[in-house]
């Protein structure tokens, strides 16, 4: 989760204070979240929603096939965004 929040902020080229203001939380809270420290669920969800992220809770038994499907989807997206080496 920490990685996703930080990556989303970096992709949008936002400073931590700007992101915190956008999310309606303090810069200290966002920093704690990005560093894996404890924050309330309410604040976590506010940050995720503001950054266009969602948290999905699934039964543990479903995790392997969900991870496999996501991995396959990412590979497909990566293949689509890679330049074709046969084209100059």
Short mmCIF file of the C-alpha atoms (twelve columns), coordinates in Angstrom:
data_MODEL
# 
_entry.id   MODEL 
# 
loop_
_atom_site.group_PDB 
_atom_site.id 
_atom_site.type_symbol 
_atom_site.label_atom_id 
_atom_site.label_alt_id 
_atom_site.label_comp_id 
_atom_site.label_asym_id 
_atom_site.label_seq_id 
_atom_site.Cartn_x 
_atom_site.Cartn_y 
_atom_site.Cartn_z 
_atom_site.pdbx_PDB_model_num 
ATOM 1  C CA . UNK A 1  0.000   0.000   0.000   1 
ATOM 2  C CA . UNK A 2  2.801   2.373   0.941   1 
ATOM 3  C CA . UNK A 3  4.432   1.881   -2.436  1 
ATOM 4  C CA . UNK A 4  1.209   2.633   -4.323  1 
ATOM 5  C CA . UNK A 5  0.602   5.894   -2.472  1 
ATOM 6  C CA . UNK A 6  4.171   7.082   -2.987  1 
ATOM 7  C CA . UNK A 7  4.215   5.997   -6.641  1 
ATOM 8  C CA . UNK A 8  0.920   7.733   -7.390  1 
ATOM 9  C CA . UNK A 9  2.212   10.939  -5.826  1 
ATOM 10 C CA . UNK A 10 5.474   10.693  -7.770  1 
ATOM 11 C CA . UNK A 11 3.673   10.012  -11.061 1 
ATOM 12 C CA . UNK A 12 1.660   13.175  -10.541 1 
ATOM 13 C CA . UNK A 13 4.875   15.031  -9.659  1 
ATOM 14 C CA . UNK A 14 3.392   16.271  -6.422  1 
ATOM 15 C CA . UNK A 15 5.318   17.250  -3.322  1 
ATOM 16 C CA . UNK A 16 4.226   15.605  -0.112  1 
ATOM 17 C CA . UNK A 17 2.723   18.841  1.263   1 
ATOM 18 C CA . UNK A 18 0.771   19.486  -1.943  1 
ATOM 19 C CA . UNK A 19 -0.528  15.923  -1.940  1 
ATOM 20 C CA . UNK A 20 -1.492  16.156  1.718   1 
ATOM 21 C CA . UNK A 21 -3.483  19.332  1.041   1 
ATOM 22 C CA . UNK A 22 -5.206  17.649  -1.916  1 
ATOM 23 C CA . UNK A 23 -6.105  14.700  0.331   1 
ATOM 24 C CA . UNK A 24 -7.248  16.829  3.256   1 
ATOM 25 C CA . UNK A 25 -4.622  15.449  5.641   1 
ATOM 26 C CA . UNK A 26 -1.451  16.824  7.171   1 
ATOM 27 C CA . UNK A 27 1.942   16.429  5.561   1 
ATOM 28 C CA . UNK A 28 3.037   14.586  8.705   1 
ATOM 29 C CA . UNK A 29 0.235   12.043  8.323   1 
ATOM 30 C CA . UNK A 30 1.016   11.452  4.651   1 
ATOM 31 C CA . UNK A 31 4.694   11.049  5.478   1 
ATOM 32 C CA . UNK A 32 3.834   8.524   8.196   1 
ATOM 33 C CA . UNK A 33 1.637   6.614   5.756   1 
ATOM 34 C CA . UNK A 34 4.344   6.565   3.073   1 
ATOM 35 C CA . UNK A 35 6.841   5.300   5.644   1 
ATOM 36 C CA . UNK A 36 4.631   2.433   6.773   1 
ATOM 37 C CA . UNK A 37 3.563   3.954   10.075  1 
ATOM 38 C CA . UNK A 38 0.098   3.541   11.540  1 
ATOM 39 C CA . UNK A 39 -2.702  5.865   10.429  1 
ATOM 40 C CA . UNK A 40 -6.445  5.571   10.942  1 
ATOM 41 C CA . UNK A 41 -8.485  3.686   8.386   1 
ATOM 42 C CA . UNK A 42 -10.529 6.837   7.786   1 
ATOM 43 C CA . UNK A 43 -7.416  8.848   6.881   1 
ATOM 44 C CA . UNK A 44 -5.999  6.012   4.768   1 
ATOM 45 C CA . UNK A 45 -9.207  5.796   2.761   1 
ATOM 46 C CA . UNK A 46 -9.281  9.589   2.311   1 
ATOM 47 C CA . UNK A 47 -5.750  9.531   0.885   1 
ATOM 48 C CA . UNK A 48 -6.486  6.582   -1.394  1 
ATOM 49 C CA . UNK A 49 -9.682  8.148   -2.720  1 
ATOM 50 C CA . UNK A 50 -8.000  11.494  -3.362  1 
ATOM 51 C CA . UNK A 51 -5.226  9.778   -5.332  1 
ATOM 52 C CA . UNK A 52 -7.638  7.668   -7.372  1 
ATOM 53 C CA . UNK A 53 -6.650  4.457   -5.602  1 
ATOM 54 C CA . UNK A 54 -8.889  1.822   -4.037  1 
ATOM 55 C CA . UNK A 55 -8.290  -0.790  -1.366  1 
ATOM 56 C CA . UNK A 56 -9.672  -4.221  -2.139  1 
ATOM 57 C CA . UNK A 57 -10.316 -6.746  0.612   1 
ATOM 58 C CA . UNK A 58 -10.636 -10.334 -0.571  1 
ATOM 59 C CA . UNK A 59 -10.638 -13.758 1.064   1 
ATOM 60 C CA . UNK A 60 -7.097  -15.071 1.531   1 
ATOM 61 C CA . UNK A 61 -7.855  -18.083 -0.648  1 
ATOM 62 C CA . UNK A 62 -8.563  -15.818 -3.616  1 
ATOM 63 C CA . UNK A 63 -5.256  -13.955 -3.420  1 
ATOM 64 C CA . UNK A 64 -3.136  -16.351 -5.553  1 
ATOM 65 C CA . UNK A 65 -5.414  -16.257 -8.587  1 
ATOM 66 C CA . UNK A 66 -5.984  -12.500 -8.247  1 
ATOM 67 C CA . UNK A 67 -2.226  -11.902 -8.113  1 
ATOM 68 C CA . UNK A 68 -1.734  -14.167 -11.139 1 
ATOM 69 C CA . UNK A 69 -4.411  -12.301 -13.102 1 
ATOM 70 C CA . UNK A 70 -2.902  -8.928  -12.174 1 
ATOM 71 C CA . UNK A 71 0.553   -10.107 -13.170 1 
ATOM 72 C CA . UNK A 72 -0.747  -11.263 -16.545 1 
ATOM 73 C CA . UNK A 73 -2.595  -7.967  -17.034 1 
ATOM 74 C CA . UNK A 74 0.533   -5.944  -16.188 1 
ATOM 75 C CA . UNK A 75 2.587   -8.004  -18.631 1 
ATOM 76 C CA . UNK A 76 0.027   -7.320  -21.352 1 
ATOM 77 C CA . UNK A 77 0.085   -3.592  -20.612 1 
ATOM 78 C CA . UNK A 78 3.890   -3.561  -20.574 1 
ATOM 79 C CA . UNK A 79 3.994   -5.336  -23.937 1 
ATOM 80 C CA . UNK A 80 1.574   -2.796  -25.399 1 
ATOM 81 C CA . UNK A 81 3.616   0.177   -24.225 1 
ATOM 82 C CA . UNK A 82 7.029   -1.112  -25.313 1 
ATOM 83 C CA . UNK A 83 8.285   0.301   -28.608 1 
ATOM 84 C CA . UNK A 84 8.403   -2.141  -31.495 1 
ATOM 85 C CA . UNK A 85 12.133  -2.849  -32.077 1 
ATOM 86 C CA . UNK A 86 11.461  -3.693  -35.742 1 
ATOM 87 C CA . UNK A 87 10.202  -0.160  -36.419 1 
ATOM 88 C CA . UNK A 88 12.715  2.684   -36.678 1 
# 
